[in-house]
Amino acid sequence: FNKNISSTEDGGAIAIFGGVSSRNNRITNSLFTDNESQRGGAIYLAKNGSVEIGNTTFADNSAPSSKGSAVNARGELVLYNSILFRNSDQNPLVIEENEKEKFVTYSLIEGGFSGEQNINANPQFVNPAAGNYTLSPNSPAIDKGRSVFFPLDLSGQERVNGEGVDLGAYDFQGTLSQGGSILFVDADATGANDGTSWENAFLDLQDALTEARNSEETKEIWVAKGTYTPSDEL
């Protein structure tokens, strides 16, 4: 679900208002990006609605009113094994109080959210600026899901390539980084530029070479397409 804008104020991509049709709704292995609404940038769940969301990624969605830049839920919500990150504010998930129960567990939610095994961390997407929301080898979302899972991820690849289920729409398919053993270099990276992922890649190859020389943990340096000229002799 990409670049949808609500014609009303509720749910940029999906709005669930209740009634018989709202029962047994399930959203799995899905990606919501660049959706916008005043309430629930990607999904709005009304008080009579119900939805189960599993292994889904919400990123770069927005709700200018700060009423859930990814999800606004008043009804019965079950959310697990999911990632809510890089949305327009620190409130990607807003729960509006009513009598309906909410179960939010085993998910990575920017800004934090109470619930079993929820974490607040950078999921280390490979290259979100280019629309790539797969996980890098350093991602804290790897193997953090609960045992209920779906055989294939959004790309059609098998899940559970490591010790457990990964969070989000995509299961990590590569070789895990051990203790930050991979450094990333990309002259166009716009993140923290600390070399920990493609988003936060070093801009200069020399920075990665220097870090690798001073670290016993670094085993590989991954370099994005381009021309790089180290400034120091090794």
JSON list of C-alpha atoms in Angstrom, two decimals:
[
{"chain": "A", "resi": 1, "resn": "PHE", "atom": "CA", "xyz": [0.00, 0.00, 0.00]},
{"chain": "A", "resi": 2, "resn": "ASN", "atom": "CA", "xyz": [1.88, 3.04, -1.25]},
{"chain": "A", "resi": 3, "resn": "LYS", "atom": "CA", "xyz": [1.10, 6.76, -1.55]},
{"chain": "A", "resi": 4, "resn": "ASN", "atom": "CA", "xyz": [-2.59, 6.59, -0.67]},
{"chain": "A", "resi": 5, "resn": "ILE", "atom": "CA", "xyz": [-4.35, 9.65, 0.74]},
{"chain": "A", "resi": 6, "resn": "SER", "atom": "CA", "xyz": [-7.69, 9.44, 2.53]},
{"chain": "A", "resi": 7, "resn": "SER", "atom": "CA", "xyz": [-10.58, 11.38, 1.02]},
{"chain": "A", "resi": 8, "resn": "THR", "atom": "CA", "xyz": [-11.92, 11.70, 4.58]},
{"chain": "A", "resi": 9, "resn": "GLU", "atom": "CA", "xyz": [-9.88, 12.06, 7.76]},
{"chain": "A", "resi": 10, "resn": "ASP", "atom": "CA", "xyz": [-9.56, 8.34, 8.55]},
{"chain": "A", "resi": 11, "resn": "GLY", "atom": "CA", "xyz": [-7.02, 5.81, 7.27]},
{"chain": "A", "resi": 12, "resn": "GLY", "atom": "CA", "xyz": [-4.76, 6.77, 4.37]},
{"chain": "A", "resi": 13, "resn": "ALA", "atom": "CA", "xyz": [-4.79, 3.21, 2.98]},
{"chain": "A", "resi": 14, "resn": "ILE", "atom": "CA", "xyz": [-7.43, 1.27, 4.98]},
{"chain": "A", "resi": 15, "resn": "ALA", "atom": "CA", "xyz": [-10.32, 2.28, 7.23]},
{"chain": "A", "resi": 16, "resn": "ILE", "atom": "CA", "xyz": [-12.29, -0.37, 9.15]},
{"chain": "A", "resi": 17, "resn": "PHE", "atom": "CA", "xyz": [-15.54, 0.95, 10.57]},
{"chain": "A", "resi": 18, "resn": "GLY", "atom": "CA", "xyz": [-17.20, -2.15, 12.03]},
{"chain": "A", "resi": 19, "resn": "GLY", "atom": "CA", "xyz": [-20.21, -4.32, 11.39]},
{"chain": "A", "resi": 20, "resn": "VAL", "atom": "CA", "xyz": [-20.26, -7.93, 10.19]},
{"chain": "A", "resi": 21, "resn": "SER", "atom": "CA", "xyz": [-17.72, -7.25, 7.44]},
{"chain": "A", "resi": 22, "resn": "SER", "atom": "CA", "xyz": [-15.15, -6.13, 10.00]},
{"chain": "A", "resi": 23, "resn": "ARG", "atom": "CA", "xyz": [-14.85, -9.48, 11.75]},
{"chain": "A", "resi": 24, "resn": "ASN", "atom": "CA", "xyz": [-11.90, -11.77, 11.11]},
{"chain": "A", "resi": 25, "resn": "ASN", "atom": "CA", "xyz": [-9.93, -9.15, 9.21]},
{"chain": "A", "resi": 26, "resn": "ARG", "atom": "CA", "xyz": [-6.29, -10.14, 8.85]},
{"chain": "A", "resi": 27, "resn": "ILE", "atom": "CA", "xyz": [-3.43, -8.17, 7.33]},
{"chain": "A", "resi": 28, "resn": "THR", "atom": "CA", "xyz": [-0.19, -10.14, 6.93]},
{"chain": "A", "resi": 29, "resn": "ASN", "atom": "CA", "xyz": [3.12, -9.89, 5.06]},
{"chain": "A", "resi": 30, "resn": "SER", "atom": "CA", "xyz": [2.24, -6.35, 3.99]},
{"chain": "A", "resi": 31, "resn": "LEU", "atom": "CA", "xyz": [4.09, -3.09, 3.46]},
{"chain": "A", "resi": 32, "resn": "PHE", "atom": "CA", "xyz": [2.51, 0.34, 4.06]},
{"chain": "A", "resi": 33, "resn": "THR", "atom": "CA", "xyz": [4.60, 3.31, 2.87]},
{"chain": "A", "resi": 34, "resn": "ASP", "atom": "CA", "xyz": [3.96, 7.00, 2.15]},
{"chain": "A", "resi": 35, "resn": "ASN", "atom": "CA", "xyz": [0.28, 6.89, 3.04]},
{"chain": "A", "resi": 36, "resn": "GLU", "atom": "CA", "xyz": [-1.39, 9.92, 4.61]},
{"chain": "A", "resi": 37, "resn": "SER", "atom": "CA", "xyz": [-4.47, 10.73, 6.64]},
{"chain": "A", "resi": 38, "resn": "GLN", "atom": "CA", "xyz": [-5.41, 13.01, 9.51]},
{"chain": "A", "resi": 39, "resn": "ARG", "atom": "CA", "xyz": [-6.08, 9.99, 11.74]},
{"chain": "A", "resi": 40, "resn": "GLY", "atom": "CA", "xyz": [-4.23, 6.73, 11.10]},
{"chain": "A", "resi": 41, "resn": "GLY", "atom": "CA", "xyz": [-1.76, 7.54, 8.33]},
{"chain": "A", "resi": 42, "resn": "ALA", "atom": "CA", "xyz": [-1.95, 3.96, 7.01]},
{"chain": "A", "resi": 43, "resn": "ILE", "atom": "CA", "xyz": [-4.80, 2.30, 8.94]},
{"chain": "A", "resi": 44, "resn": "TYR", "atom": "CA", "xyz": [-7.73, 3.57, 10.98]},
{"chain": "A", "resi": 45, "resn": "LEU", "atom": "CA", "xyz": [-9.72, 1.12, 13.13]},
{"chain": "A", "resi": 46, "resn": "ALA", "atom": "CA", "xyz": [-13.07, 2.39, 14.40]},
{"chain": "A", "resi": 47, "resn": "LYS", "atom": "CA", "xyz": [-14.46, 1.35, 17.79]},
{"chain": "A", "resi": 48, "resn": "ASN", "atom": "CA", "xyz": [-16.70, -1.37, 16.29]},
{"chain": "A", "resi": 49, "resn": "GLY", "atom": "CA", "xyz": [-13.96, -2.73, 14.04]},
{"chain": "A", "resi": 50, "resn": "SER", "atom": "CA", "xyz": [-11.54, -5.60, 14.48]},
{"chain": "A", "resi": 51, "resn": "VAL", "atom": "CA", "xyz": [-8.25, -6.47, 12.79]},
{"chain": "A", "resi": 52, "resn": "GLU", "atom": "CA", "xyz": [-5.23, -8.76, 13.23]},
{"chain": "A", "resi": 53, "resn": "ILE", "atom": "CA", "xyz": [-1.94, -7.45, 11.82]},
{"chain": "A", "resi": 54, "resn": "GLY", "atom": "CA", "xyz": [1.10, -9.70, 11.58]},
{"chain": "A", "resi": 55, "resn": "ASN", "atom": "CA", "xyz": [4.56, -9.44, 9.97]},
{"chain": "A", "resi": 56, "resn": "THR", "atom": "CA", "xyz": [3.78, -6.05, 8.46]},
{"chain": "A", "resi": 57, "resn": "THR", "atom": "CA", "xyz": [6.01, -3.01, 7.97]},
{"chain": "A", "resi": 58, "resn": "PHE", "atom": "CA", "xyz": [4.78, 0.58, 8.34]},
{"chain": "A", "resi": 59, "resn": "ALA", "atom": "CA", "xyz": [7.27, 3.24, 7.22]},
{"chain": "A", "resi": 60, "resn": "ASP", "atom": "CA", "xyz": [7.17, 6.83, 5.96]},
{"chain": "A", "resi": 61, "resn": "ASN", "atom": "CA", "xyz": [3.44, 7.21, 6.63]},
{"chain": "A", "resi": 62, "resn": "SER", "atom": "CA", "xyz": [2.06, 10.44, 8.07]},
{"chain": "A", "resi": 63, "resn": "ALA", "atom": "CA", "xyz": [-0.80, 11.88, 10.08]},
{"chain": "A", "resi": 64, "resn": "PRO", "atom": "CA", "xyz": [-0.33, 15.66, 10.44]},
{"chain": "A", "resi": 65, "resn": "SER", "atom": "CA", "xyz": [-2.64, 15.71, 13.46]},
{"chain": "A", "resi": 66, "resn": "SER", "atom": "CA", "xyz": [-0.31, 13.30, 15.36]},
{"chain": "A", "resi": 67, "resn": "LYS", "atom": "CA", "xyz": [-3.17, 10.83, 15.72]},
{"chain": "A", "resi": 68, "resn": "GLY", "atom": "CA", "xyz": [-1.22, 7.76, 14.68]},
{"chain": "A", "resi": 69, "resn": "SER", "atom": "CA", "xyz": [1.16, 8.33, 11.79]},
{"chain": "A", "resi": 70, "resn": "ALA", "atom": "CA", "xyz": [0.91, 4.59, 11.01]},
{"chain": "A", "resi": 71, "resn": "VAL", "atom": "CA", "xyz": [-2.11, 3.18, 12.88]},
{"chain": "A", "resi": 72, "resn": "ASN", "atom": "CA", "xyz": [-4.95, 4.69, 14.89]},
{"chain": "A", "resi": 73, "resn": "ALA", "atom": "CA", "xyz": [-6.98, 2.06, 16.73]},
{"chain": "A", "resi": 74, "resn": "ARG", "atom": "CA", "xyz": [-10.19, 2.36, 18.71]},
{"chain": "A", "resi": 75, "resn": "GLY", "atom": "CA", "xyz": [-11.52, -1.13, 18.04]},
{"chain": "A", "resi": 76, "resn": "GLU", "atom": "CA", "xyz": [-10.17, -4.61, 18.71]},
{"chain": "A", "resi": 77, "resn": "LEU", "atom": "CA", "xyz": [-6.54, -4.69, 17.57]},
{"chain": "A", "resi": 78, "resn": "VAL", "atom": "CA", "xyz": [-4.07, -7.58, 17.51]},
{"chain": "A", "resi": 79, "resn": "LEU", "atom": "CA", "xyz": [-0.62, -6.59, 16.23]},
{"chain": "A", "resi": 80, "resn": "TYR", "atom": "CA", "xyz": [2.53, -8.71, 16.34]},
{"chain": "A", "resi": 81, "resn": "ASN", "atom": "CA", "xyz": [5.81, -9.37, 14.51]},
{"chain": "A", "resi": 82, "resn": "SER", "atom": "CA", "xyz": [5.57, -5.95, 12.90]},
{"chain": "A", "resi": 83, "resn": "ILE", "atom": "CA", "xyz": [7.72, -2.84, 12.38]},
{"chain": "A", "resi": 84, "resn": "LEU", "atom": "CA", "xyz": [6.51, 0.75, 12.76]},
{"chain": "A", "resi": 85, "resn": "PHE", "atom": "CA", "xyz": [9.43, 3.05, 11.97]},
{"chain": "A", "resi": 86, "resn": "ARG", "atom": "CA", "xyz": [10.29, 6.21, 10.00]},
{"chain": "A", "resi": 87, "resn": "ASN", "atom": "CA", "xyz": [6.74, 7.49, 10.16]},
{"chain": "A", "resi": 88, "resn": "SER", "atom": "CA", "xyz": [6.08, 11.21, 10.49]},
{"chain": "A", "resi": 89, "resn": "ASP", "atom": "CA", "xyz": [6.29, 11.48, 14.28]},
{"chain": "A", "resi": 90, "resn": "GLN", "atom": "CA", "xyz": [7.06, 9.60, 17.50]},
{"chain": "A", "resi": 91, "resn": "ASN", "atom": "CA", "xyz": [3.46, 8.34, 17.74]},
{"chain": "A", "resi": 92, "resn": "PRO", "atom": "CA", "xyz": [3.18, 5.78, 14.94]},
{"chain": "A", "resi": 93, "resn": "LEU", "atom": "CA", "xyz": [0.59, 3.80, 16.92]},
{"chain": "A", "resi": 94, "resn": "VAL", "atom": "CA", "xyz": [-2.14, 5.65, 18.78]},
{"chain": "A", "resi": 95, "resn": "ILE", "atom": "CA", "xyz": [-4.68, 3.77, 20.87]},
{"chain": "A", "resi": 96, "resn": "GLU", "atom": "CA", "xyz": [-7.87, 5.69, 21.57]},
{"chain": "A", "resi": 97, "resn": "GLU", "atom": "CA", "xyz": [-9.43, 4.39, 24.76]},
{"chain": "A", "resi": 98, "resn": "ASN", "atom": "CA", "xyz": [-12.62, 2.36, 24.70]},
{"chain": "A", "resi": 99, "resn": "GLU", "atom": "CA", "xyz": [-13.86, -1.03, 25.86]},
{"chain": "A", "resi": 100, "resn": "LYS", "atom": "CA", "xyz": [-12.18, -3.02, 23.07]},
{"chain": "A", "resi": 101, "resn": "GLU", "atom": "CA", "xyz": [-9.02, -4.98, 23.90]},
{"chain": "A", "resi": 102, "resn": "LYS", "atom": "CA", "xyz": [-5.64, -4.28, 22.28]},
{"chain": "A", "resi": 103, "resn": "PHE", "atom": "CA", "xyz": [-2.84, -6.81, 22.00]},
{"chain": "A", "resi": 104, "resn": "VAL", "atom": "CA", "xyz": [0.41, -5.31, 20.74]},
{"chain": "A", "resi": 105, "resn": "THR", "atom": "CA", "xyz": [3.35, -7.68, 21.15]},
{"chain": "A", "resi": 106, "resn": "TYR", "atom": "CA", "xyz": [6.64, -8.79, 19.58]},
{"chain": "A", "resi": 107, "resn": "SER", "atom": "CA", "xyz": [6.97, -5.65, 17.48]},
{"chain": "A", "resi": 108, "resn": "LEU", "atom": "CA", "xyz": [9.50, -2.90, 16.82]},
{"chain": "A", "resi": 109, "resn": "ILE", "atom": "CA", "xyz": [7.77, 0.42, 17.41]},
{"chain": "A", "resi": 110, "resn": "GLU", "atom": "CA", "xyz": [9.65, 3.70, 17.18]},
{"chain": "A", "resi": 111, "resn": "GLY", "atom": "CA", "xyz": [9.29, 5.65, 20.41]},
{"chain": "A", "resi": 112, "resn": "GLY", "atom": "CA", "xyz": [8.43, 2.47, 22.31]},
{"chain": "A", "resi": 113, "resn": "PHE", "atom": "CA", "xyz": [5.13, 0.81, 23.19]},
{"chain": "A", "resi": 114, "resn": "SER", "atom": "CA", "xyz": [4.16, -1.27, 26.21]},
{"chain": "A", "resi": 115, "resn": "GLY", "atom": "CA", "xyz": [3.59, -4.95, 25.57]},
{"chain": "A", "resi": 116, "resn": "GLU", "atom": "CA", "xyz": [5.33, -8.30, 25.61]},
{"chain": "A", "resi": 117, "resn": "GLN", "atom": "CA", "xyz": [8.69, -8.30, 23.77]},
{"chain": "A", "resi": 118, "resn": "ASN", "atom": "CA", "xyz": [8.14, -4.93, 22.07]},
{"chain": "A", "resi": 119, "resn": "ILE", "atom": "CA", "xyz": [11.36, -3.05, 21.26]},
{"chain": "A", "resi": 120, "resn": "ASN", "atom": "CA", "xyz": [12.28, 0.55, 20.42]},
{"chain": "A", "resi": 121, "resn": "ALA", "atom": "CA", "xyz": [15.20, 0.51, 17.98]},
{"chain": "A", "resi": 122, "resn": "ASN", "atom": "CA", "xyz": [16.29, 1.33, 14.44]},
{"chain": "A", "resi": 123, "resn": "PRO", "atom": "CA", "xyz": [15.38, -1.72, 12.31]},
{"chain": "A", "resi": 124, "resn": "GLN", "atom": "CA", "xyz": [18.27, -0.95, 9.94]},
{"chain": "A", "resi": 125, "resn": "PHE", "atom": "CA", "xyz": [16.38, -1.05, 6.66]},
{"chain": "A", "resi": 126, "resn": "VAL", "atom": "CA", "xyz": [18.73, -1.63, 3.74]},
{"chain": "A", "resi": 127, "resn": "ASN", "atom": "CA", "xyz": [17.81, 1.51, 1.76]},
{"chain": "A", "resi": 128, "resn": "PRO", "atom": "CA", "xyz": [14.45, 3.07, 2.64]},
{"chain": "A", "resi": 129, "resn": "ALA", "atom": "CA", "xyz": [15.18, 6.19, 0.58]},
{"chain": "A", "resi": 130, "resn": "ALA", "atom": "CA", "xyz": [15.07, 3.94, -2.48]},
{"chain": "A", "resi": 131, "resn": "GLY", "atom": "CA", "xyz": [12.03, 2.00, -1.25]},
{"chain": "A", "resi": 132, "resn": "ASN", "atom": "CA", "xyz": [14.01, -0.97, 0.04]},
{"chain": "A", "resi": 133, "resn": "TYR", "atom": "CA", "xyz": [12.62, -1.95, 3.45]},
{"chain": "A", "resi": 134, "resn": "THR", "atom": "CA", "xyz": [14.41, -5.29, 3.73]},
{"chain": "A", "resi": 135, "resn": "LEU", "atom": "CA", "xyz": [16.59, -5.84, 6.81]},
{"chain": "A", "resi": 136, "resn": "SER", "atom": "CA", "xyz": [20.35, -5.33, 6.95]},
{"chain": "A", "resi": 137, "resn": "PRO", "atom": "CA", "xyz": [22.63, -7.88, 8.68]},
{"chain": "A", "resi": 138, "resn": "ASN", "atom": "CA", "xyz": [22.79, -5.69, 11.80]},
{"chain": "A", "resi": 139, "resn": "SER", "atom": "CA", "xyz": [19.02, -5.36, 12.22]},
{"chain": "A", "resi": 140, "resn": "PRO", "atom": "CA", "xyz": [17.65, -5.84, 15.76]},
{"chain": "A", "resi": 141, "resn": "ALA", "atom": "CA", "xyz": [14.41, -7.09, 14.14]},
{"chain": "A", "resi": 142, "resn": "ILE", "atom": "CA", "xyz": [16.02, -10.38, 13.09]},
{"chain": "A", "resi": 143, "resn": "ASP", "atom": "CA", "xyz": [14.76, -13.45, 15.02]},
{"chain": "A", "resi": 144, "resn": "LYS", "atom": "CA", "xyz": [12.64, -11.30, 17.35]},
{"chain": "A", "resi": 145, "resn": "GLY", "atom": "CA", "xyz": [9.16, -12.47, 16.32]},
{"chain": "A", "resi": 146, "resn": "ARG", "atom": "CA", "xyz": [6.87, -14.90, 18.11]},
{"chain": "A", "resi": 147, "resn": "SER", "atom": "CA", "xyz": [6.41, -18.44, 16.84]},
{"chain": "A", "resi": 148, "resn": "VAL", "atom": "CA", "xyz": [3.19, -17.83, 14.92]},
{"chain": "A", "resi": 149, "resn": "PHE", "atom": "CA", "xyz": [4.36, -17.07, 11.41]},
{"chain": "A", "resi": 150, "resn": "PHE", "atom": "CA", "xyz": [3.56, -17.36, 7.73]},
{"chain": "A", "resi": 151, "resn": "PRO", "atom": "CA", "xyz": [5.60, -19.70, 5.49]},
{"chain": "A", "resi": 152, "resn": "LEU", "atom": "CA", "xyz": [6.64, -16.99, 3.01]},
{"chain": "A", "resi": 153, "resn": "ASP", "atom": "CA", "xyz": [7.47, -13.32, 3.38]},
{"chain": "A", "resi": 154, "resn": "LEU", "atom": "CA", "xyz": [6.31, -10.45, 1.14]},
{"chain": "A", "resi": 155, "resn": "SER", "atom": "CA", "xyz": [8.99, -11.24, -1.46]},
{"chain": "A", "resi": 156, "resn": "GLY", "atom": "CA", "xyz": [7.99, -14.89, -1.62]},
{"chain": "A", "resi": 157, "resn": "GLN", "atom": "CA", "xyz": [11.06, -16.09, 0.27]},
{"chain": "A", "resi": 158, "resn": "GLU", "atom": "CA", "xyz": [10.83, -18.66, 3.05]},
{"chain": "A", "resi": 159, "resn": "ARG", "atom": "CA", "xyz": [10.69, -17.34, 6.58]},
{"chain": "A", "resi": 160, "resn": "VAL", "atom": "CA", "xyz": [12.76, -18.57, 9.52]},
{"chain": "A", "resi": 161, "resn": "ASN", "atom": "CA", "xyz": [16.22, -18.58, 7.99]},
{"chain": "A", "resi": 162, "resn": "GLY", "atom": "CA", "xyz": [17.78, -18.09, 11.40]},
{"chain": "A", "resi": 163, "resn": "GLU", "atom": "CA", "xyz": [16.78, -18.98, 14.93]},
{"chain": "A", "resi": 164, "resn": "GLY", "atom": "CA", "xyz": [13.32, -17.44, 14.77]},
{"chain": "A", "resi": 165, "resn": "VAL", "atom": "CA", "xyz": [10.80, -15.30, 12.91]},
{"chain": "A", "resi": 166, "resn": "ASP", "atom": "CA", "xyz": [11.96, -11.83, 11.81]},
{"chain": "A", "resi": 167, "resn": "LEU", "atom": "CA", "xyz": [9.81, -8.75, 12.38]},
{"chain": "A", "resi": 168, "resn": "GLY", "atom": "CA", "xyz": [8.24, -6.93, 9.46]},
{"chain": "A", "resi": 169, "resn": "ALA", "atom": "CA", "xyz": [7.21, -7.85, 5.94]},
{"chain": "A", "resi": 170, "resn": "TYR", "atom": "CA", "xyz": [10.57, -9.22, 4.86]},
{"chain": "A", "resi": 171, "resn": "ASP", "atom": "CA", "xyz": [12.60, -12.03, 6.38]},
{"chain": "A", "resi": 172, "resn": "PHE", "atom": "CA", "xyz": [16.36, -11.46, 6.31]},
{"chain": "A", "resi": 173, "resn": "GLN", "atom": "CA", "xyz": [17.88, -13.71, 3.63]},
{"chain": "A", "resi": 174, "resn": "GLY", "atom": "CA", "xyz": [21.61, -13.05, 3.95]},
{"chain": "A", "resi": 175, "resn": "THR", "atom": "CA", "xyz": [24.39, -13.87, 6.39]},
{"chain": "A", "resi": 176, "resn": "LEU", "atom": "CA", "xyz": [24.01, -12.34, 9.84]},
{"chain": "A", "resi": 177, "resn": "SER", "atom": "CA", "xyz": [26.56, -9.79, 10.95]},
{"chain": "A", "resi": 178, "resn": "GLN", "atom": "CA", "xyz": [28.36, -10.83, 14.11]},
{"chain": "A", "resi": 179, "resn": "GLY", "atom": "CA", "xyz": [29.19, -7.94, 16.42]},
{"chain": "A", "resi": 180, "resn": "GLY", "atom": "CA", "xyz": [29.10, -5.29, 13.71]},
{"chain": "A", "resi": 181, "resn": "SER", "atom": "CA", "xyz": [31.41, -7.22, 11.38]},
{"chain": "A", "resi": 182, "resn": "ILE", "atom": "CA", "xyz": [30.11, -5.45, 8.23]},
{"chain": "A", "resi": 183, "resn": "LEU", "atom": "CA", "xyz": [30.69, -1.77, 7.48]},
{"chain": "A", "resi": 184, "resn": "PHE", "atom": "CA", "xyz": [28.66, 0.02, 4.80]},
{"chain": "A", "resi": 185, "resn": "VAL", "atom": "CA", "xyz": [29.80, 2.82, 2.47]},
{"chain": "A", "resi": 186, "resn": "ASP", "atom": "CA", "xyz": [27.47, 4.88, 0.28]},
{"chain": "A", "resi": 187, "resn": "ALA", "atom": "CA", "xyz": [28.22, 8.42, -0.86]},
{"chain": "A", "resi": 188, "resn": "ASP", "atom": "CA", "xyz": [24.48, 9.16, -1.02]},
{"chain": "A", "resi": 189, "resn": "ALA", "atom": "CA", "xyz": [23.53, 7.89, 2.47]},
{"chain": "A", "resi": 190, "resn": "THR", "atom": "CA", "xyz": [21.44, 10.34, 4.49]},
{"chain": "A", "resi": 191, "resn": "GLY", "atom": "CA", "xyz": [21.42, 8.71, 7.93]},
{"chain": "A", "resi": 192, "resn": "ALA", "atom": "CA", "xyz": [23.85, 8.85, 10.85]},
{"chain": "A", "resi": 193, "resn": "ASN", "atom": "CA", "xyz": [26.85, 7.98, 8.61]},
{"chain": "A", "resi": 194, "resn": "ASP", "atom": "CA", "xyz": [28.31, 5.62, 11.18]},
{"chain": "A", "resi": 195, "resn": "GLY", "atom": "CA", "xyz": [28.69, 2.66, 8.81]},
{"chain": "A", "resi": 196, "resn": "THR", "atom": "CA", "xyz": [26.16, 0.41, 10.57]},
{"chain": "A", "resi": 197, "resn": "SER", "atom": "CA", "xyz": [23.70, 0.01, 7.65]},
{"chain": "A", "resi": 198, "resn": "TRP", "atom": "CA", "xyz": [23.02, 1.26, 4.13]},
{"chain": "A", "resi": 199, "resn": "GLU", "atom": "CA", "xyz": [20.86, 4.05, 5.52]},
{"chain": "A", "resi": 200, "resn": "ASN", "atom": "CA", "xyz": [23.61, 5.06, 7.98]},
{"chain": "A", "resi": 201, "resn": "ALA", "atom": "CA", "xyz": [26.53, 4.23, 5.70]},
{"chain": "A", "resi": 202, "resn": "PHE", "atom": "CA", "xyz": [29.86, 6.05, 5.75]},
{"chain": "A", "resi": 203, "resn": "LEU", "atom": "CA", "xyz": [30.05, 8.62, 2.97]},
{"chain": "A", "resi": 204, "resn": "ASP", "atom": "CA", "xyz": [33.79, 8.16, 2.54]},
{"chain": "A", "resi": 205, "resn": "LEU", "atom": "CA", "xyz": [35.49, 4.82, 1.94]},
{"chain": "A", "resi": 206, "resn": "GLN", "atom": "CA", "xyz": [38.45, 6.05, 3.96]},
{"chain": "A", "resi": 207, "resn": "ASP", "atom": "CA", "xyz": [36.29, 6.21, 7.10]},
{"chain": "A", "resi": 208, "resn": "ALA", "atom": "CA", "xyz": [35.39, 2.53, 6.68]},
{"chain": "A", "resi": 209, "resn": "LEU", "atom": "CA", "xyz": [39.01, 1.54, 6.03]},
{"chain": "A", "resi": 210, "resn": "THR", "atom": "CA", "xyz": [40.15, 3.41, 9.13]},
{"chain": "A", "resi": 211, "resn": "GLU", "atom": "CA", "xyz": [37.42, 1.82, 11.24]},
{"chain": "A", "resi": 212, "resn": "ALA", "atom": "CA", "xyz": [38.29, -1.63, 9.91]},
{"chain": "A", "resi": 213, "resn": "ARG", "atom": "CA", "xyz": [41.98, -1.12, 10.64]},
{"chain": "A", "resi": 214, "resn": "ASN", "atom": "CA", "xyz": [41.22, -0.17, 14.23]},
{"chain": "A", "resi": 215, "resn": "SER", "atom": "CA", "xyz": [38.65, -2.89, 14.87]},
{"chain": "A", "resi": 216, "resn": "GLU", "atom": "CA", "xyz": [39.17, -6.62, 15.28]},
{"chain": "A", "resi": 217, "resn": "GLU", "atom": "CA", "xyz": [35.46, -7.24, 14.70]},
{"chain": "A", "resi": 218, "resn": "THR", "atom": "CA", "xyz": [35.19, -5.89, 11.14]},
{"chain": "A", "resi": 219, "resn": "LYS", "atom": "CA", "xyz": [35.30, -8.67, 8.57]},
{"chain": "A", "resi": 220, "resn": "GLU", "atom": "CA", "xyz": [33.78, -7.04, 5.47]},
{"chain": "A", "resi": 221, "resn": "ILE", "atom": "CA", "xyz": [33.20, -3.61, 3.88]},
{"chain": "A", "resi": 222, "resn": "TRP", "atom": "CA", "xyz": [30.22, -3.27, 1.55]},
{"chain": "A", "resi": 223, "resn": "VAL", "atom": "CA", "xyz": [30.43, -0.36, -0.92]},
{"chain": "A", "resi": 224, "resn": "ALA", "atom": "CA", "xyz": [27.56, 1.08, -2.98]},
{"chain": "A", "resi": 225, "resn": "LYS", "atom": "CA", "xyz": [28.03, 1.74, -6.68]},
{"chain": "A", "resi": 226, "resn": "GLY", "atom": "CA", "xyz": [30.23, 4.76, -7.34]},
{"chain": "A", "resi": 227, "resn": "THR", "atom": "CA", "xyz": [33.80, 6.02, -7.42]},
{"chain": "A", "resi": 228, "resn": "TYR", "atom": "CA", "xyz": [35.65, 6.27, -4.10]},
{"chain": "A", "resi": 229, "resn": "THR", "atom": "CA", "xyz": [39.21, 7.43, -3.54]},
{"chain": "A", "resi": 230, "resn": "PRO", "atom": "CA", "xyz": [40.76, 6.61, -0.14]},
{"chain": "A", "resi": 231, "resn": "SER", "atom": "CA", "xyz": [42.90, 9.47, 1.16]},
{"chain": "A", "resi": 232, "resn": "ASP", "atom": "CA", "xyz": [45.29, 7.49, 3.34]},
{"chain": "A", "resi": 233, "resn": "GLU", "atom": "CA", "xyz": [47.79, 4.75, 2.56]},
{"chain": "A", "resi": 234, "resn": "LEU", "atom": "CA", "xyz": [47.27, 1.55, 4.53]}
]
